[in-house]
Amino acid sequence: MAEKSQKLESYVWEGKDRKGNKSKGELTGSSLALAKAQLRKQGIIPDKIKKKPKPLFGGSKKITPFDIAMLTRQLATMMKAGVPLVQSFDIVADGLENKGLQELVMSIRNDISSGTSFAGSLRKHPRHFDNLYCNLVDSGEKAGALEQMLDRIALYLEKTELLKKKVKKAMTYPISVIVVAIVVTAILLVKVVPQFESMFSGFGAELPVFTQMVVGLSEWMQTWWFIVLLGIIGSIFLFKEAKRRSLKFSDIVDKYVLKLPIVGEILDKSAVAKFGRVLSTTFAAGVPLVDALDSVAGATGNAVYRDAIDRIKNDVSSGTQLQASMRQQDVFPVMAVQLTAIGEESGNLDEMLEKVAVHYEAVVDDMVDNLTALMEPMIMAVLGVLVGGLIIAMYLPIFQMGQVVG
């Protein structure tokens, strides 16, 4: 009979130690009885023990892809040290603070101990383990090289998450410049300009055109600021929903985002790096090239490369060389195509594809660093122009009045 999946709970307790001293603490266990037994083994006589109350707002932390990468690395390390798989899960679970991840680990552990394969137990959690991950684990189990496969998967996940982090950083900087500029300008128009406007009302002379424009914009912002704020929030929400719900709209966004200056090039190179990383990992694991390309298509994160890889898969299925088909797509850089050609000719395709991944990951890293260095003075320049322009507009009437008096 299959062992029932056990869920770890947190318990708080109060009791006395062997010397009769009062003590209290917290522990985890799959049941109240086992928690009491655990305390007795430690020489504690429990007076009170109960489940730890859950927080009022929020429960377990969200399980992130980075958590899965760390979990895979820990399992790979312990299995390489000769620790059995089930015991590895027990050790990992004991050291986890994220209760959601701990429950996930124990659920997989219980499935494996009841006779389910590792890959089969992972497939019960598609939200955290995609087809690529499960297929690679399945290949490792069948080949009897699970520890090496877990090490390869951990490296792939770590590199992928690091690349995502860099790309996100590159996208965040331009957005931060725009947001800061809008917020500072709005505050000046709504709070500062009206103070000058009340002072100008007693001048009795016509204000300069630039000042009139700023005052008019300030009055409009004071009246409609709430509508403007709702419009910005609504536009962001509608854009995200349209991108999520409409594949056609998402594909159009992916196509044009690659044409953006600097950021588009970073996204382009990151897609090439992902292509090399995923294909080298799957091909080295013994997955046939056509099946490997099927996994790669959805992993690049961009519709342009997804469609190009789908066409490459069809070409390779009909007997065309990988590098020849890549050259025809007109999206892959020359270096990536040349390294792939060398890999095919030498029989070391997985090694050459890894070199492609390493090279373009380094390119993305350098581009993000350059963008960061460029954006810092750009933020100062943009804010200087906006704030300086508003100050000049407010002081122009004062300068003119001083000239008349002089």
PDB file of N, CA and C in Angstrom, residues 97-186:
ATOM      1  N   GLU A  97      13.439  27.276   5.298  1.00  0.00           N
ATOM      2  CA  GLU A  97      12.600  28.194   6.083  1.00  0.00           C
ATOM      3  C   GLU A  97      11.279  28.482   5.366  1.00  0.00           C
ATOM      4  N   ASN A  98      11.277  28.374   4.046  1.00  0.00           N
ATOM      5  CA  ASN A  98      10.063  28.589   3.255  1.00  0.00           C
ATOM      6  C   ASN A  98       9.167  27.360   3.407  1.00  0.00           C
ATOM      7  N   LYS A  99       8.043  27.514   4.122  1.00  0.00           N
ATOM      8  CA  LYS A  99       7.161  26.381   4.413  1.00  0.00           C
ATOM      9  C   LYS A  99       6.546  25.807   3.143  1.00  0.00           C
ATOM     10  N   GLY A 100       6.253  26.663   2.162  1.00  0.00           N
ATOM     11  CA  GLY A 100       5.686  26.181   0.906  1.00  0.00           C
ATOM     12  C   GLY A 100       6.662  25.270   0.185  1.00  0.00           C
ATOM     13  N   LEU A 101       7.929  25.673   0.140  1.00  0.00           N
ATOM     14  CA  LEU A 101       8.955  24.854  -0.500  1.00  0.00           C
ATOM     15  C   LEU A 101       9.195  23.576   0.294  1.00  0.00           C
ATOM     16  N   GLN A 102       9.133  23.686   1.603  1.00  0.00           N
ATOM     17  CA  GLN A 102       9.321  22.513   2.457  1.00  0.00           C
ATOM     18  C   GLN A 102       8.232  21.476   2.199  1.00  0.00           C
ATOM     19  N   GLU A 103       6.991  21.935   2.069  1.00  0.00           N
ATOM     20  CA  GLU A 103       5.874  21.026   1.785  1.00  0.00           C
ATOM     21  C   GLU A 103       6.034  20.383   0.410  1.00  0.00           C
ATOM     22  N   LEU A 104       6.507  21.169  -0.570  1.00  0.00           N
ATOM     23  CA  LEU A 104       6.744  20.635  -1.915  1.00  0.00           C
ATOM     24  C   LEU A 104       7.803  19.534  -1.872  1.00  0.00           C
ATOM     25  N   VAL A 105       8.901  19.785  -1.159  1.00  0.00           N
ATOM     26  CA  VAL A 105      10.002  18.807  -1.051  1.00  0.00           C
ATOM     27  C   VAL A 105       9.507  17.531  -0.381  1.00  0.00           C
ATOM     28  N   MET A 106       8.738  17.656   0.700  1.00  0.00           N
ATOM     29  CA  MET A 106       8.253  16.475   1.412  1.00  0.00           C
ATOM     30  C   MET A 106       7.238  15.702   0.586  1.00  0.00           C
ATOM     31  N   SER A 107       6.454  16.410  -0.219  1.00  0.00           N
ATOM     32  CA  SER A 107       5.478  15.734  -1.096  1.00  0.00           C
ATOM     33  C   SER A 107       6.200  14.876  -2.129  1.00  0.00           C
ATOM     34  N   ILE A 108       7.265  15.426  -2.728  1.00  0.00           N
ATOM     35  CA  ILE A 108       8.057  14.672  -3.715  1.00  0.00           C
ATOM     36  C   ILE A 108       8.757  13.502  -3.029  1.00  0.00           C
ATOM     37  N   ARG A 109       9.293  13.758  -1.838  1.00  0.00           N
ATOM     38  CA  ARG A 109      10.002  12.713  -1.079  1.00  0.00           C
ATOM     39  C   ARG A 109       9.078  11.540  -0.786  1.00  0.00           C
ATOM     40  N   ASN A 110       7.847  11.830  -0.356  1.00  0.00           N
ATOM     41  CA  ASN A 110       6.898  10.776  -0.022  1.00  0.00           C
ATOM     42  C   ASN A 110       6.475   9.987  -1.257  1.00  0.00           C
ATOM     43  N   ASP A 111       6.333  10.679  -2.386  1.00  0.00           N
ATOM     44  CA  ASP A 111       5.993   9.988  -3.638  1.00  0.00           C
ATOM     45  C   ASP A 111       7.100   9.017  -4.039  1.00  0.00           C
ATOM     46  N   ILE A 112       8.351   9.477  -3.924  1.00  0.00           N
ATOM     47  CA  ILE A 112       9.492   8.629  -4.300  1.00  0.00           C
ATOM     48  C   ILE A 112       9.600   7.421  -3.368  1.00  0.00           C
ATOM     49  N   SER A 113       9.430   7.663  -2.062  1.00  0.00           N
ATOM     50  CA  SER A 113       9.549   6.562  -1.093  1.00  0.00           C
ATOM     51  C   SER A 113       8.425   5.536  -1.257  1.00  0.00           C
ATOM     52  N   SER A 114       7.300   5.947  -1.878  1.00  0.00           N
ATOM     53  CA  SER A 114       6.193   5.016  -2.099  1.00  0.00           C
ATOM     54  C   SER A 114       6.312   4.285  -3.439  1.00  0.00           C
ATOM     55  N   GLY A 115       7.399   4.550  -4.174  1.00  0.00           N
ATOM     56  CA  GLY A 115       7.640   3.782  -5.392  1.00  0.00           C
ATOM     57  C   GLY A 115       7.536   4.552  -6.690  1.00  0.00           C
ATOM     58  N   THR A 116       7.114   5.807  -6.652  1.00  0.00           N
ATOM     59  CA  THR A 116       7.023   6.617  -7.859  1.00  0.00           C
ATOM     60  C   THR A 116       8.420   7.049  -8.300  1.00  0.00           C
ATOM     61  N   SER A 117       8.628   7.114  -9.594  1.00  0.00           N
ATOM     62  CA  SER A 117       9.930   7.578 -10.090  1.00  0.00           C
ATOM     63  C   SER A 117      10.110   9.052  -9.764  1.00  0.00           C
ATOM     64  N   PHE A 118      11.372   9.494  -9.756  1.00  0.00           N
ATOM     65  CA  PHE A 118      11.674  10.904  -9.475  1.00  0.00           C
ATOM     66  C   PHE A 118      10.982  11.811 -10.501  1.00  0.00           C
ATOM     67  N   ALA A 119      11.138  11.473 -11.781  1.00  0.00           N
ATOM     68  CA  ALA A 119      10.516  12.290 -12.836  1.00  0.00           C
ATOM     69  C   ALA A 119       8.999  12.274 -12.714  1.00  0.00           C
ATOM     70  N   GLY A 120       8.437  11.105 -12.373  1.00  0.00           N
ATOM     71  CA  GLY A 120       6.981  10.995 -12.221  1.00  0.00           C
ATOM     72  C   GLY A 120       6.456  11.847 -11.082  1.00  0.00           C
ATOM     73  N   SER A 121       7.205  11.889  -9.982  1.00  0.00           N
ATOM     74  CA  SER A 121       6.776  12.722  -8.848  1.00  0.00           C
ATOM     75  C   SER A 121       6.891  14.206  -9.175  1.00  0.00           C
ATOM     76  N   LEU A 122       7.905  14.571  -9.979  1.00  0.00           N
ATOM     77  CA  LEU A 122       8.059  15.978 -10.372  1.00  0.00           C
ATOM     78  C   LEU A 122       6.931  16.419 -11.296  1.00  0.00           C
ATOM     79  N   ARG A 123       6.463  15.515 -12.139  1.00  0.00           N
ATOM     80  CA  ARG A 123       5.402  15.863 -13.103  1.00  0.00           C
ATOM     81  C   ARG A 123       4.068  16.160 -12.410  1.00  0.00           C
ATOM     82  N   LYS A 124       3.944  15.815 -11.138  1.00  0.00           N
ATOM     83  CA  LYS A 124       2.735  16.155 -10.380  1.00  0.00           C
ATOM     84  C   LYS A 124       2.726  17.636  -9.979  1.00  0.00           C
ATOM     85  N   HIS A 125       3.847  18.314 -10.212  1.00  0.00           N
ATOM     86  CA  HIS A 125       3.969  19.728  -9.826  1.00  0.00           C
ATOM     87  C   HIS A 125       4.431  20.555 -11.037  1.00  0.00           C
ATOM     88  N   PRO A 126       3.608  20.623 -12.089  1.00  0.00           N
ATOM     89  CA  PRO A 126       4.012  21.330 -13.328  1.00  0.00           C
ATOM     90  C   PRO A 126       4.222  22.823 -13.135  1.00  0.00           C
ATOM     91  N   ARG A 127       3.667  23.366 -12.066  1.00  0.00           N
ATOM     92  CA  ARG A 127       3.837  24.800 -11.802  1.00  0.00           C
ATOM     93  C   ARG A 127       5.297  25.135 -11.482  1.00  0.00           C
ATOM     94  N   HIS A 128       6.006  24.190 -10.895  1.00  0.00           N
ATOM     95  CA  HIS A 128       7.388  24.431 -10.468  1.00  0.00           C
ATOM     96  C   HIS A 128       8.425  23.683 -11.314  1.00  0.00           C
ATOM     97  N   PHE A 129       8.006  22.585 -11.970  1.00  0.00           N
ATOM     98  CA  PHE A 129       8.936  21.793 -12.772  1.00  0.00           C
ATOM     99  C   PHE A 129       8.354  21.631 -14.176  1.00  0.00           C
ATOM    100  N   ASP A 130       8.956  22.309 -15.146  1.00  0.00           N
ATOM    101  CA  ASP A 130       8.437  22.255 -16.513  1.00  0.00           C
ATOM    102  C   ASP A 130       8.825  20.942 -17.198  1.00  0.00           C
ATOM    103  N   ASN A 131       8.361  20.781 -18.441  1.00  0.00           N
ATOM    104  CA  ASN A 131       8.615  19.547 -19.187  1.00  0.00           C
ATOM    105  C   ASN A 131      10.110  19.311 -19.394  1.00  0.00           C
ATOM    106  N   LEU A 132      10.850  20.390 -19.648  1.00  0.00           N
ATOM    107  CA  LEU A 132      12.289  20.275 -19.865  1.00  0.00           C
ATOM    108  C   LEU A 132      12.967  19.676 -18.635  1.00  0.00           C
ATOM    109  N   TYR A 133      12.651  20.207 -17.475  1.00  0.00           N
ATOM    110  CA  TYR A 133      13.233  19.713 -16.214  1.00  0.00           C
ATOM    111  C   TYR A 133      12.896  18.231 -16.020  1.00  0.00           C
ATOM    112  N   CYS A 134      11.618  17.888 -16.185  1.00  0.00           N
ATOM    113  CA  CYS A 134      11.170  16.507 -15.965  1.00  0.00           C
ATOM    114  C   CYS A 134      11.799  15.546 -16.967  1.00  0.00           C
ATOM    115  N   ASN A 135      11.893  15.972 -18.228  1.00  0.00           N
ATOM    116  CA  ASN A 135      12.481  15.114 -19.259  1.00  0.00           C
ATOM    117  C   ASN A 135      13.961  14.852 -18.996  1.00  0.00           C
ATOM    118  N   LEU A 136      14.679  15.877 -18.531  1.00  0.00           N
ATOM    119  CA  LEU A 136      16.098  15.710 -18.223  1.00  0.00           C
ATOM    120  C   LEU A 136      16.306  14.766 -17.041  1.00  0.00           C
ATOM    121  N   VAL A 137      15.469  14.918 -16.006  1.00  0.00           N
ATOM    122  CA  VAL A 137      15.547  14.014 -14.850  1.00  0.00           C
ATOM    123  C   VAL A 137      15.231  12.584 -15.287  1.00  0.00           C
ATOM    124  N   ASP A 138      14.223  12.430 -16.142  1.00  0.00           N
ATOM    125  CA  ASP A 138      13.850  11.123 -16.654  1.00  0.00           C
ATOM    126  C   ASP A 138      15.023  10.477 -17.405  1.00  0.00           C
ATOM    127  N   SER A 139      15.707  11.285 -18.237  1.00  0.00           N
ATOM    128  CA  SER A 139      16.874  10.779 -18.974  1.00  0.00           C
ATOM    129  C   SER A 139      17.983  10.354 -18.015  1.00  0.00           C
ATOM    130  N   GLY A 140      18.215  11.155 -16.955  1.00  0.00           N
ATOM    131  CA  GLY A 140      19.237  10.829 -15.966  1.00  0.00           C
ATOM    132  C   GLY A 140      18.922   9.551 -15.212  1.00  0.00           C
ATOM    133  N   GLU A 141      17.643   9.356 -14.863  1.00  0.00           N
ATOM    134  CA  GLU A 141      17.243   8.136 -14.151  1.00  0.00           C
ATOM    135  C   GLU A 141      17.452   6.895 -15.022  1.00  0.00           C
ATOM    136  N   LYS A 142      17.035   6.996 -16.284  1.00  0.00           N
ATOM    137  CA  LYS A 142      17.132   5.840 -17.179  1.00  0.00           C
ATOM    138  C   LYS A 142      18.588   5.493 -17.500  1.00  0.00           C
ATOM    139  N   ALA A 143      19.439   6.519 -17.544  1.00  0.00           N
ATOM    140  CA  ALA A 143      20.852   6.294 -17.853  1.00  0.00           C
ATOM    141  C   ALA A 143      21.673   5.923 -16.622  1.00  0.00           C
ATOM    142  N   GLY A 144      21.060   5.980 -15.434  1.00  0.00           N
ATOM    143  CA  GLY A 144      21.782   5.672 -14.203  1.00  0.00           C
ATOM    144  C   GLY A 144      22.792   6.740 -13.823  1.00  0.00           C
ATOM    145  N   ALA A 145      22.555   7.968 -14.267  1.00  0.00           N
ATOM    146  CA  ALA A 145      23.490   9.071 -13.981  1.00  0.00           C
ATOM    147  C   ALA A 145      22.715  10.281 -13.462  1.00  0.00           C
ATOM    148  N   LEU A 146      21.861  10.035 -12.459  1.00  0.00           N
ATOM    149  CA  LEU A 146      20.986  11.093 -11.964  1.00  0.00           C
ATOM    150  C   LEU A 146      21.766  12.234 -11.319  1.00  0.00           C
ATOM    151  N   GLU A 147      22.838  11.905 -10.578  1.00  0.00           N
ATOM    152  CA  GLU A 147      23.592  12.969  -9.903  1.00  0.00           C
ATOM    153  C   GLU A 147      24.256  13.909 -10.913  1.00  0.00           C
ATOM    154  N   GLN A 148      24.805  13.347 -12.006  1.00  0.00           N
ATOM    155  CA  GLN A 148      25.406  14.195 -13.044  1.00  0.00           C
ATOM    156  C   GLN A 148      24.348  15.035 -13.749  1.00  0.00           C
ATOM    157  N   MET A 149      23.174  14.433 -13.980  1.00  0.00           N
ATOM    158  CA  MET A 149      22.099  15.172 -14.646  1.00  0.00           C
ATOM    159  C   MET A 149      21.584  16.301 -13.757  1.00  0.00           C
ATOM    160  N   LEU A 150      21.441  16.044 -12.448  1.00  0.00           N
ATOM    161  CA  LEU A 150      20.994  17.096 -11.534  1.00  0.00           C
ATOM    162  C   LEU A 150      22.008  18.236 -11.490  1.00  0.00           C
ATOM    163  N   ASP A 151      23.282  17.901 -11.542  1.00  0.00           N
ATOM    164  CA  ASP A 151      24.329  18.918 -11.563  1.00  0.00           C
ATOM    165  C   ASP A 151      24.210  19.775 -12.825  1.00  0.00           C
ATOM    166  N   ARG A 152      23.955  19.109 -13.966  1.00  0.00           N
ATOM    167  CA  ARG A 152      23.801  19.830 -15.230  1.00  0.00           C
ATOM    168  C   ARG A 152      22.544  20.720 -15.216  1.00  0.00           C
ATOM    169  N   ILE A 153      21.453  20.193 -14.656  1.00  0.00           N
ATOM    170  CA  ILE A 153      20.212  20.973 -14.565  1.00  0.00           C
ATOM    171  C   ILE A 153      20.410  22.173 -13.645  1.00  0.00           C
ATOM    172  N   ALA A 154      21.092  21.953 -12.515  1.00  0.00           N
ATOM    173  CA  ALA A 154      21.340  23.048 -11.564  1.00  0.00           C
ATOM    174  C   ALA A 154      22.142  24.162 -12.227  1.00  0.00           C
ATOM    175  N   LEU A 155      23.178  23.787 -12.982  1.00  0.00           N
ATOM    176  CA  LEU A 155      23.983  24.782 -13.691  1.00  0.00           C
ATOM    177  C   LEU A 155      23.138  25.549 -14.697  1.00  0.00           C
ATOM    178  N   TYR A 156      22.300  24.827 -15.434  1.00  0.00           N
ATOM    179  CA  TYR A 156      21.409  25.463 -16.417  1.00  0.00           C
ATOM    180  C   TYR A 156      20.460  26.459 -15.744  1.00  0.00           C
ATOM    181  N   LEU A 157      19.837  26.033 -14.640  1.00  0.00           N
ATOM    182  CA  LEU A 157      18.886  26.905 -13.938  1.00  0.00           C
ATOM    183  C   LEU A 157      19.580  28.134 -13.350  1.00  0.00           C
ATOM    184  N   GLU A 158      20.760  27.933 -12.767  1.00  0.00           N
ATOM    185  CA  GLU A 158      21.503  29.051 -12.167  1.00  0.00           C
ATOM    186  C   GLU A 158      21.883  30.074 -13.224  1.00  0.00           C
ATOM    187  N   LYS A 159      22.386  29.605 -14.360  1.00  0.00           N
ATOM    188  CA  LYS A 159      22.771  30.517 -15.442  1.00  0.00           C
ATOM    189  C   LYS A 159      21.560  31.228 -16.021  1.00  0.00           C
ATOM    190  N   THR A 160      20.458  30.493 -16.172  1.00  0.00           N
ATOM    191  CA  THR A 160      19.236  31.086 -16.732  1.00  0.00           C
ATOM    192  C   THR A 160      18.675  32.163 -15.821  1.00  0.00           C
ATOM    193  N   GLU A 161      18.622  31.872 -14.520  1.00  0.00           N
ATOM    194  CA  GLU A 161      18.084  32.857 -13.578  1.00  0.00           C
ATOM    195  C   GLU A 161      18.986  34.086 -13.475  1.00  0.00           C
ATOM    196  N   LEU A 162      20.300  33.871 -13.545  1.00  0.00           N
ATOM    197  CA  LEU A 162      21.235  34.997 -13.522  1.00  0.00           C
ATOM    198  C   LEU A 162      21.044  35.872 -14.746  1.00  0.00           C
ATOM    199  N   LEU A 163      20.833  35.250 -15.897  1.00  0.00           N
ATOM    200  CA  LEU A 163      20.600  35.995 -17.130  1.00  0.00           C
ATOM    201  C   LEU A 163      19.287  36.778 -17.057  1.00  0.00           C
ATOM    202  N   LYS A 164      18.246  36.143 -16.522  1.00  0.00           N
ATOM    203  CA  LYS A 164      16.953  36.832 -16.354  1.00  0.00           C
ATOM    204  C   LYS A 164      17.110  38.055 -15.448  1.00  0.00           C
ATOM    205  N   LYS A 165      17.885  37.887 -14.387  1.00  0.00           N
ATOM    206  CA  LYS A 165      18.100  38.984 -13.439  1.00  0.00           C
ATOM    207  C   LYS A 165      18.786  40.164 -14.119  1.00  0.00           C
ATOM    208  N   LYS A 166      19.771  39.855 -14.975  1.00  0.00           N
ATOM    209  CA  LYS A 166      20.485  40.919 -15.688  1.00  0.00           C
ATOM    210  C   LYS A 166      19.577  41.636 -16.673  1.00  0.00           C
ATOM    211  N   VAL A 167      18.764  40.862 -17.405  1.00  0.00           N
ATOM    212  CA  VAL A 167      17.839  41.462 -18.375  1.00  0.00           C
ATOM    213  C   VAL A 167      16.807  42.328 -17.656  1.00  0.00           C
ATOM    214  N   LYS A 168      16.313  41.840 -16.520  1.00  0.00           N
ATOM    215  CA  LYS A 168      15.340  42.619 -15.741  1.00  0.00           C
ATOM    216  C   LYS A 168      15.963  43.938 -15.261  1.00  0.00           C
ATOM    217  N   LYS A 169      17.227  43.852 -14.868  1.00  0.00           N
ATOM    218  CA  LYS A 169      17.942  45.060 -14.446  1.00  0.00           C
ATOM    219  C   LYS A 169      18.055  46.046 -15.599  1.00  0.00           C
ATOM    220  N   ALA A 170      18.333  45.529 -16.803  1.00  0.00           N
ATOM    221  CA  ALA A 170      18.438  46.398 -17.980  1.00  0.00           C
ATOM    222  C   ALA A 170      17.112  47.053 -18.312  1.00  0.00           C
ATOM    223  N   MET A 171      16.003  46.338 -18.100  1.00  0.00           N
ATOM    224  CA  MET A 171      14.676  46.889 -18.387  1.00  0.00           C
ATOM    225  C   MET A 171      14.240  47.876 -17.306  1.00  0.00           C
ATOM    226  N   THR A 172      14.688  47.629 -16.071  1.00  0.00           N
ATOM    227  CA  THR A 172      14.249  48.451 -14.944  1.00  0.00           C
ATOM    228  C   THR A 172      14.809  49.865 -15.020  1.00  0.00           C
ATOM    229  N   TYR A 173      16.061  50.015 -15.456  1.00  0.00           N
ATOM    230  CA  TYR A 173      16.695  51.329 -15.454  1.00  0.00           C
ATOM    231  C   TYR A 173      15.984  52.358 -16.330  1.00  0.00           C
ATOM    232  N   PRO A 174      15.684  52.047 -17.606  1.00  0.00           N
ATOM    233  CA  PRO A 174      14.959  53.041 -18.404  1.00  0.00           C
ATOM    234  C   PRO A 174      13.587  53.375 -17.828  1.00  0.00           C
ATOM    235  N   ILE A 175      12.915  52.347 -17.315  1.00  0.00           N
ATOM    236  CA  ILE A 175      11.590  52.578 -16.726  1.00  0.00           C
ATOM    237  C   ILE A 175      11.713  53.468 -15.493  1.00  0.00           C
ATOM    238  N   SER A 176      12.760  53.247 -14.696  1.00  0.00           N
ATOM    239  CA  SER A 176      12.944  54.056 -13.487  1.00  0.00           C
ATOM    240  C   SER A 176      13.176  55.526 -13.836  1.00  0.00           C
ATOM    241  N   VAL A 177      13.911  55.771 -14.927  1.00  0.00           N
ATOM    242  CA  VAL A 177      14.150  57.154 -15.367  1.00  0.00           C
ATOM    243  C   VAL A 177      12.822  57.840 -15.698  1.00  0.00           C
ATOM    244  N   ILE A 178      11.980  57.136 -16.444  1.00  0.00           N
ATOM    245  CA  ILE A 178      10.685  57.691 -16.853  1.00  0.00           C
ATOM    246  C   ILE A 178       9.805  57.939 -15.637  1.00  0.00           C
ATOM    247  N   VAL A 179       9.743  56.954 -14.733  1.00  0.00           N
ATOM    248  CA  VAL A 179       8.880  57.076 -13.549  1.00  0.00           C
ATOM    249  C   VAL A 179       9.327  58.231 -12.657  1.00  0.00           C
ATOM    250  N   VAL A 180      10.632  58.303 -12.381  1.00  0.00           N
ATOM    251  CA  VAL A 180      11.149  59.387 -11.536  1.00  0.00           C
ATOM    252  C   VAL A 180      10.873  60.743 -12.172  1.00  0.00           C
ATOM    253  N   ALA A 181      11.077  60.850 -13.490  1.00  0.00           N
ATOM    254  CA  ALA A 181      10.839  62.116 -14.184  1.00  0.00           C
ATOM    255  C   ALA A 181       9.379  62.533 -14.095  1.00  0.00           C
ATOM    256  N   ILE A 182       8.472  61.573 -14.295  1.00  0.00           N
ATOM    257  CA  ILE A 182       7.035  61.873 -14.239  1.00  0.00           C
ATOM    258  C   ILE A 182       6.623  62.293 -12.831  1.00  0.00           C
ATOM    259  N   VAL A 183       7.102  61.554 -11.822  1.00  0.00           N
ATOM    260  CA  VAL A 183       6.717  61.850 -10.433  1.00  0.00           C
ATOM    261  C   VAL A 183       7.217  63.225 -10.006  1.00  0.00           C
ATOM    262  N   VAL A 184       8.490  63.531 -10.285  1.00  0.00           N
ATOM    263  CA  VAL A 184       9.061  64.827  -9.902  1.00  0.00           C
ATOM    264  C   VAL A 184       8.335  65.965 -10.604  1.00  0.00           C
ATOM    265  N   THR A 185       8.083  65.805 -11.903  1.00  0.00           N
ATOM    266  CA  THR A 185       7.384  66.848 -12.667  1.00  0.00           C
ATOM    267  C   THR A 185       5.976  67.065 -12.131  1.00  0.00           C
ATOM    268  N   ALA A 186       5.263  65.962 -11.842  1.00  0.00           N
ATOM    269  CA  ALA A 186       3.892  66.066 -11.321  1.00  0.00           C
ATOM    270  C   ALA A 186       3.861  66.792  -9.983  1.00  0.00           C
TER     271      ALA A 186
END
